[in-house]
Amino acid sequence: MINLKILIVKLHALGDLIIASPAVRRLKEGIPDAEFDLLTTTWTAPAMLNNPVINNIIAAPNEVFFKPGMHTINQTIKLIKKIRSNRYDAAVLFHVNKGIDYFLRLTGIKIRIMFAANYDDDGIYLDPTRHSALTACELADYAILRLSKKSLPPADLHTLRYEWYISDEESSKALSILKSANITPGKFM
């Protein structure tokens, strides 16, 4: 099997990135030989550090996507060149934003899989009445089917695990803070 190089795109909201983490895991389960990089913003990138599914994180300054203008042109060009140099086979956009899709066109990524804007579009419709973790998993499943011709059993919302990996140093610091406050780990909410 040819190893694919896939760019996962989830920009901005920290909570949304964590909610998409089960879908990121599903991508790896469905295409285990693929290499997965993540394009996100500098504000949300720390939430995916140490995630074993992600090979590399490309952290774009927040303003490139959310406050673009003349002041971000150089940053945007550098980002396009960086992504282009990685020669991704495909991108999975956990967005319905056509502007982000257009940005990725400039990077040369030919296969871009994203949420459909409405039921008439090809792909997975981002239904705002359904839990976003479930629709993210459906988008991952759609990407797996398109890229590897395989399918996974449907995701079950009640068994999804949200992932945020921390380093051993961060874990030690957290345990130290709990100990200094006389709080037993696992015994608080």
PDB file of C-alpha atoms in Angstrom:
ATOM      1  CA  MET A   1       0.000   0.000   0.000  1.00  0.00           C
ATOM      2  CA  ILE A   2       1.185   3.486  -0.794  1.00  0.00           C
ATOM      3  CA  ASN A   3       1.706   5.555   2.337  1.00  0.00           C
ATOM      4  CA  LEU A   4      -0.432   8.652   2.176  1.00  0.00           C
ATOM      5  CA  LYS A   5       0.550  11.992   3.604  1.00  0.00           C
ATOM      6  CA  ILE A   6      -2.592  13.673   4.946  1.00  0.00           C
ATOM      7  CA  LEU A   7      -3.067  17.150   6.367  1.00  0.00           C
ATOM      8  CA  ILE A   8      -5.777  17.412   9.003  1.00  0.00           C
ATOM      9  CA  VAL A   9      -7.178  20.947   9.250  1.00  0.00           C
ATOM     10  CA  LYS A  10      -8.924  22.132  12.397  1.00  0.00           C
ATOM     11  CA  LEU A  11      -8.499  25.803  13.096  1.00  0.00           C
ATOM     12  CA  HIS A  12      -9.466  28.039  15.979  1.00  0.00           C
ATOM     13  CA  ALA A  13     -11.763  26.821  18.764  1.00  0.00           C
ATOM     14  CA  LEU A  14      -9.886  24.774  21.350  1.00  0.00           C
ATOM     15  CA  GLY A  15     -12.964  22.844  22.453  1.00  0.00           C
ATOM     16  CA  ASP A  16     -13.828  21.992  18.851  1.00  0.00           C
ATOM     17  CA  LEU A  17     -10.324  20.635  18.328  1.00  0.00           C
ATOM     18  CA  ILE A  18     -10.674  18.362  21.359  1.00  0.00           C
ATOM     19  CA  ILE A  19     -14.149  17.298  20.224  1.00  0.00           C
ATOM     20  CA  ALA A  20     -12.603  16.359  16.854  1.00  0.00           C
ATOM     21  CA  SER A  21      -9.895  14.231  18.519  1.00  0.00           C
ATOM     22  CA  PRO A  22     -11.904  10.957  18.260  1.00  0.00           C
ATOM     23  CA  ALA A  23     -12.221  11.613  14.519  1.00  0.00           C
ATOM     24  CA  VAL A  24      -8.461  12.135  14.269  1.00  0.00           C
ATOM     25  CA  ARG A  25      -7.998   8.772  16.010  1.00  0.00           C
ATOM     26  CA  ARG A  26     -10.482   7.153  13.563  1.00  0.00           C
ATOM     27  CA  LEU A  27      -8.477   8.453  10.612  1.00  0.00           C
ATOM     28  CA  LYS A  28      -5.415   6.647  11.956  1.00  0.00           C
ATOM     29  CA  GLU A  29      -7.418   3.479  12.616  1.00  0.00           C
ATOM     30  CA  GLY A  30      -8.853   3.530   9.109  1.00  0.00           C
ATOM     31  CA  ILE A  31      -5.605   4.436   7.308  1.00  0.00           C
ATOM     32  CA  PRO A  32      -2.905   3.123   9.685  1.00  0.00           C
ATOM     33  CA  ASP A  33      -0.003   3.504   7.240  1.00  0.00           C
ATOM     34  CA  ALA A  34      -0.735   7.173   6.542  1.00  0.00           C
ATOM     35  CA  GLU A  35       1.258  10.045   7.980  1.00  0.00           C
ATOM     36  CA  PHE A  36      -0.944  12.699   9.562  1.00  0.00           C
ATOM     37  CA  ASP A  37       0.037  16.316  10.089  1.00  0.00           C
ATOM     38  CA  LEU A  38      -2.214  18.947  11.632  1.00  0.00           C
ATOM     39  CA  LEU A  39      -2.794  22.519  10.523  1.00  0.00           C
ATOM     40  CA  THR A  40      -4.198  24.550  13.381  1.00  0.00           C
ATOM     41  CA  THR A  41      -3.601  27.912  14.995  1.00  0.00           C
ATOM     42  CA  THR A  42      -0.926  28.834  17.509  1.00  0.00           C
ATOM     43  CA  TRP A  43      -3.626  29.258  20.122  1.00  0.00           C
ATOM     44  CA  THR A  44      -4.947  25.681  19.815  1.00  0.00           C
ATOM     45  CA  ALA A  45      -1.775  23.773  18.825  1.00  0.00           C
ATOM     46  CA  PRO A  46      -0.736  22.904  22.416  1.00  0.00           C
ATOM     47  CA  ALA A  47      -3.859  20.745  22.780  1.00  0.00           C
ATOM     48  CA  MET A  48      -2.486  18.319  20.185  1.00  0.00           C
ATOM     49  CA  LEU A  49       1.144  18.239  21.294  1.00  0.00           C
ATOM     50  CA  ASN A  50       2.238  14.686  22.158  1.00  0.00           C
ATOM     51  CA  ASN A  51      -0.749  13.184  20.314  1.00  0.00           C
ATOM     52  CA  PRO A  52       0.682   9.943  18.859  1.00  0.00           C
ATOM     53  CA  VAL A  53      -1.526  10.181  15.752  1.00  0.00           C
ATOM     54  CA  ILE A  54      -0.068  13.534  14.705  1.00  0.00           C
ATOM     55  CA  ASN A  55       3.398  13.468  13.138  1.00  0.00           C
ATOM     56  CA  ASN A  56       3.821  17.239  12.791  1.00  0.00           C
ATOM     57  CA  ILE A  57       1.854  20.303  13.786  1.00  0.00           C
ATOM     58  CA  ILE A  58       1.799  23.358  11.570  1.00  0.00           C
ATOM     59  CA  ALA A  59       0.696  26.202  13.823  1.00  0.00           C
ATOM     60  CA  ALA A  60      -0.457  29.245  11.902  1.00  0.00           C
ATOM     61  CA  PRO A  61      -0.839  32.631  13.576  1.00  0.00           C
ATOM     62  CA  ASN A  62      -4.518  33.118  14.443  1.00  0.00           C
ATOM     63  CA  GLU A  63      -4.841  36.305  12.392  1.00  0.00           C
ATOM     64  CA  VAL A  64      -3.921  34.537   9.129  1.00  0.00           C
ATOM     65  CA  PHE A  65      -7.338  32.865   9.092  1.00  0.00           C
ATOM     66  CA  PHE A  66      -9.435  34.985  11.414  1.00  0.00           C
ATOM     67  CA  LYS A  67      -8.239  38.565  10.887  1.00  0.00           C
ATOM     68  CA  PRO A  68      -6.582  38.478   7.470  1.00  0.00           C
ATOM     69  CA  GLY A  69      -5.437  41.640   5.772  1.00  0.00           C
ATOM     70  CA  MET A  70      -2.401  43.397   4.424  1.00  0.00           C
ATOM     71  CA  HIS A  71      -0.592  42.714   7.704  1.00  0.00           C
ATOM     72  CA  THR A  72      -0.857  38.923   7.200  1.00  0.00           C
ATOM     73  CA  ILE A  73       0.190  38.626   3.545  1.00  0.00           C
ATOM     74  CA  ASN A  74       3.787  37.600   4.283  1.00  0.00           C
ATOM     75  CA  GLN A  75       2.696  35.081   6.939  1.00  0.00           C
ATOM     76  CA  THR A  76       0.114  33.627   4.565  1.00  0.00           C
ATOM     77  CA  ILE A  77       2.620  33.251   1.711  1.00  0.00           C
ATOM     78  CA  LYS A  78       5.121  31.534   4.037  1.00  0.00           C
ATOM     79  CA  LEU A  79       2.401  29.193   5.260  1.00  0.00           C
ATOM     80  CA  ILE A  80       1.336  28.308   1.713  1.00  0.00           C
ATOM     81  CA  LYS A  81       4.954  27.571   0.770  1.00  0.00           C
ATOM     82  CA  LYS A  82       5.488  25.446   3.876  1.00  0.00           C
ATOM     83  CA  ILE A  83       2.384  23.354   3.241  1.00  0.00           C
ATOM     84  CA  ARG A  84       3.166  23.098  -0.477  1.00  0.00           C
ATOM     85  CA  SER A  85       6.694  21.826   0.292  1.00  0.00           C
ATOM     86  CA  ASN A  86       5.243  18.947   2.326  1.00  0.00           C
ATOM     87  CA  ARG A  87       3.474  17.552  -0.761  1.00  0.00           C
ATOM     88  CA  TYR A  88       0.334  16.259   0.921  1.00  0.00           C
ATOM     89  CA  ASP A  89      -1.771  13.689  -0.901  1.00  0.00           C
ATOM     90  CA  ALA A  90      -4.969  14.896   0.732  1.00  0.00           C
ATOM     91  CA  ALA A  91      -6.414  17.216   3.348  1.00  0.00           C
ATOM     92  CA  VAL A  92      -9.302  16.523   5.713  1.00  0.00           C
ATOM     93  CA  LEU A  93     -10.913  19.808   6.753  1.00  0.00           C
ATOM     94  CA  PHE A  94     -13.061  19.687   9.843  1.00  0.00           C
ATOM     95  CA  HIS A  95     -14.734  22.836   8.543  1.00  0.00           C
ATOM     96  CA  VAL A  96     -17.418  23.869   6.073  1.00  0.00           C
ATOM     97  CA  ASN A  97     -15.587  27.121   5.297  1.00  0.00           C
ATOM     98  CA  LYS A  98     -14.995  27.663   1.565  1.00  0.00           C
ATOM     99  CA  GLY A  99     -12.263  30.218   2.359  1.00  0.00           C
ATOM    100  CA  ILE A 100     -10.168  27.547   4.063  1.00  0.00           C
ATOM    101  CA  ASP A 101     -10.797  25.238   1.099  1.00  0.00           C
ATOM    102  CA  TYR A 102      -9.623  27.988  -1.259  1.00  0.00           C
ATOM    103  CA  PHE A 103      -6.501  28.526   0.868  1.00  0.00           C
ATOM    104  CA  LEU A 104      -5.705  24.802   0.572  1.00  0.00           C
ATOM    105  CA  ARG A 105      -6.157  24.957  -3.211  1.00  0.00           C
ATOM    106  CA  LEU A 106      -3.273  27.445  -3.205  1.00  0.00           C
ATOM    107  CA  THR A 107      -1.100  24.871  -1.413  1.00  0.00           C
ATOM    108  CA  GLY A 108      -1.525  22.379  -4.248  1.00  0.00           C
ATOM    109  CA  ILE A 109      -3.434  19.746  -2.270  1.00  0.00           C
ATOM    110  CA  LYS A 110      -5.686  18.158  -4.891  1.00  0.00           C
ATOM    111  CA  ILE A 111      -7.910  16.012  -2.657  1.00  0.00           C
ATOM    112  CA  ARG A 112      -9.687  18.091  -0.033  1.00  0.00           C
ATOM    113  CA  ILE A 113     -12.378  16.402   2.014  1.00  0.00           C
ATOM    114  CA  MET A 114     -14.593  18.671   4.075  1.00  0.00           C
ATOM    115  CA  PHE A 115     -18.099  19.047   5.425  1.00  0.00           C
ATOM    116  CA  ALA A 116     -20.816  19.704   2.872  1.00  0.00           C
ATOM    117  CA  ALA A 117     -22.509  23.093   3.126  1.00  0.00           C
ATOM    118  CA  ASN A 118     -25.915  21.563   2.461  1.00  0.00           C
ATOM    119  CA  TYR A 119     -27.583  18.253   1.731  1.00  0.00           C
ATOM    120  CA  ASP A 120     -27.137  18.702  -2.018  1.00  0.00           C
ATOM    121  CA  ASP A 121     -23.325  18.812  -1.800  1.00  0.00           C
ATOM    122  CA  ASP A 122     -21.195  15.685  -1.999  1.00  0.00           C
ATOM    123  CA  GLY A 123     -19.900  14.568   1.385  1.00  0.00           C
ATOM    124  CA  ILE A 124     -21.017  14.716   4.979  1.00  0.00           C
ATOM    125  CA  TYR A 125     -23.448  17.491   5.841  1.00  0.00           C
ATOM    126  CA  LEU A 126     -22.503  19.392   8.987  1.00  0.00           C
ATOM    127  CA  ASP A 127     -25.840  19.149  10.730  1.00  0.00           C
ATOM    128  CA  PRO A 128     -25.898  21.683  13.589  1.00  0.00           C
ATOM    129  CA  THR A 129     -28.599  19.662  15.381  1.00  0.00           C
ATOM    130  CA  ARG A 130     -26.272  16.667  15.849  1.00  0.00           C
ATOM    131  CA  HIS A 131     -23.298  16.334  18.181  1.00  0.00           C
ATOM    132  CA  SER A 132     -20.190  17.695  16.468  1.00  0.00           C
ATOM    133  CA  ALA A 133     -18.007  14.779  17.649  1.00  0.00           C
ATOM    134  CA  LEU A 134     -20.279  12.385  15.802  1.00  0.00           C
ATOM    135  CA  THR A 135     -20.345  14.419  12.594  1.00  0.00           C
ATOM    136  CA  ALA A 136     -16.535  14.767  12.791  1.00  0.00           C
ATOM    137  CA  CYS A 137     -16.275  10.966  12.990  1.00  0.00           C
ATOM    138  CA  GLU A 138     -18.601  10.662  10.001  1.00  0.00           C
ATOM    139  CA  LEU A 139     -16.340  13.013   8.049  1.00  0.00           C
ATOM    140  CA  ALA A 140     -13.332  10.895   9.075  1.00  0.00           C
ATOM    141  CA  ASP A 141     -15.156   7.767   7.917  1.00  0.00           C
ATOM    142  CA  TYR A 142     -15.972   9.430   4.599  1.00  0.00           C
ATOM    143  CA  ALA A 143     -12.292  10.373   4.181  1.00  0.00           C
ATOM    144  CA  ILE A 144     -11.200   6.816   5.004  1.00  0.00           C
ATOM    145  CA  LEU A 145     -13.595   5.442   2.393  1.00  0.00           C
ATOM    146  CA  ARG A 146     -12.423   7.904  -0.272  1.00  0.00           C
ATOM    147  CA  LEU A 147      -8.717   7.491   0.437  1.00  0.00           C
ATOM    148  CA  SER A 148      -8.407   3.797   1.271  1.00  0.00           C
ATOM    149  CA  LYS A 149     -11.676   2.222   0.061  1.00  0.00           C
ATOM    150  CA  LYS A 150     -12.166   0.790   3.571  1.00  0.00           C
ATOM    151  CA  SER A 151     -14.954   1.389   6.048  1.00  0.00           C
ATOM    152  CA  LEU A 152     -15.209   1.307   9.822  1.00  0.00           C
ATOM    153  CA  PRO A 153     -18.261   0.471  11.921  1.00  0.00           C
ATOM    154  CA  PRO A 154     -20.275   3.629  12.676  1.00  0.00           C
ATOM    155  CA  ALA A 155     -19.072   5.681  15.629  1.00  0.00           C
ATOM    156  CA  ASP A 156     -21.082   5.538  18.830  1.00  0.00           C
ATOM    157  CA  LEU A 157     -21.268   8.881  20.605  1.00  0.00           C
ATOM    158  CA  HIS A 158     -21.270   7.193  24.019  1.00  0.00           C
ATOM    159  CA  THR A 159     -17.964   5.399  23.452  1.00  0.00           C
ATOM    160  CA  LEU A 160     -15.968   8.259  21.921  1.00  0.00           C
ATOM    161  CA  ARG A 161     -12.908   9.333  23.899  1.00  0.00           C
ATOM    162  CA  TYR A 162     -11.672  12.896  23.729  1.00  0.00           C
ATOM    163  CA  GLU A 163      -7.883  13.056  23.730  1.00  0.00           C
ATOM    164  CA  TRP A 164      -5.515  15.656  25.110  1.00  0.00           C
ATOM    165  CA  TYR A 165      -2.021  14.353  25.693  1.00  0.00           C
ATOM    166  CA  ILE A 166       0.264  16.001  28.195  1.00  0.00           C
ATOM    167  CA  SER A 167       3.965  15.508  28.779  1.00  0.00           C
ATOM    168  CA  ASP A 168       5.371  13.741  31.821  1.00  0.00           C
ATOM    169  CA  GLU A 169       6.641  17.113  33.057  1.00  0.00           C
ATOM    170  CA  GLU A 170       3.134  18.632  32.808  1.00  0.00           C
ATOM    171  CA  SER A 171       1.666  15.616  34.600  1.00  0.00           C
ATOM    172  CA  SER A 172       4.216  15.936  37.419  1.00  0.00           C
ATOM    173  CA  LYS A 173       3.465  19.646  37.802  1.00  0.00           C
ATOM    174  CA  ALA A 174      -0.283  18.957  37.958  1.00  0.00           C
ATOM    175  CA  LEU A 175       0.193  16.231  40.578  1.00  0.00           C
ATOM    176  CA  SER A 176       2.392  18.599  42.601  1.00  0.00           C
ATOM    177  CA  ILE A 177      -0.327  21.283  42.532  1.00  0.00           C
ATOM    178  CA  LEU A 178      -2.953  18.767  43.651  1.00  0.00           C
ATOM    179  CA  LYS A 179      -0.706  17.488  46.429  1.00  0.00           C
ATOM    180  CA  SER A 180      -0.009  21.020  47.703  1.00  0.00           C
ATOM    181  CA  ALA A 181      -3.781  21.585  47.906  1.00  0.00           C
ATOM    182  CA  ASN A 182      -4.321  18.228  49.676  1.00  0.00           C
ATOM    183  CA  ILE A 183      -6.391  16.924  46.770  1.00  0.00           C
ATOM    184  CA  THR A 184      -6.140  13.246  45.931  1.00  0.00           C
ATOM    185  CA  PRO A 185      -5.857  12.669  42.162  1.00  0.00           C
ATOM    186  CA  GLY A 186      -9.014  11.094  40.765  1.00  0.00           C
ATOM    187  CA  LYS A 187     -11.091  12.114  43.788  1.00  0.00           C
ATOM    188  CA  PHE A 188     -12.324  15.469  42.577  1.00  0.00           C
ATOM    189  CA  MET A 189     -14.519  16.811  39.837  1.00  0.00           C
TER     190      MET A 189
END
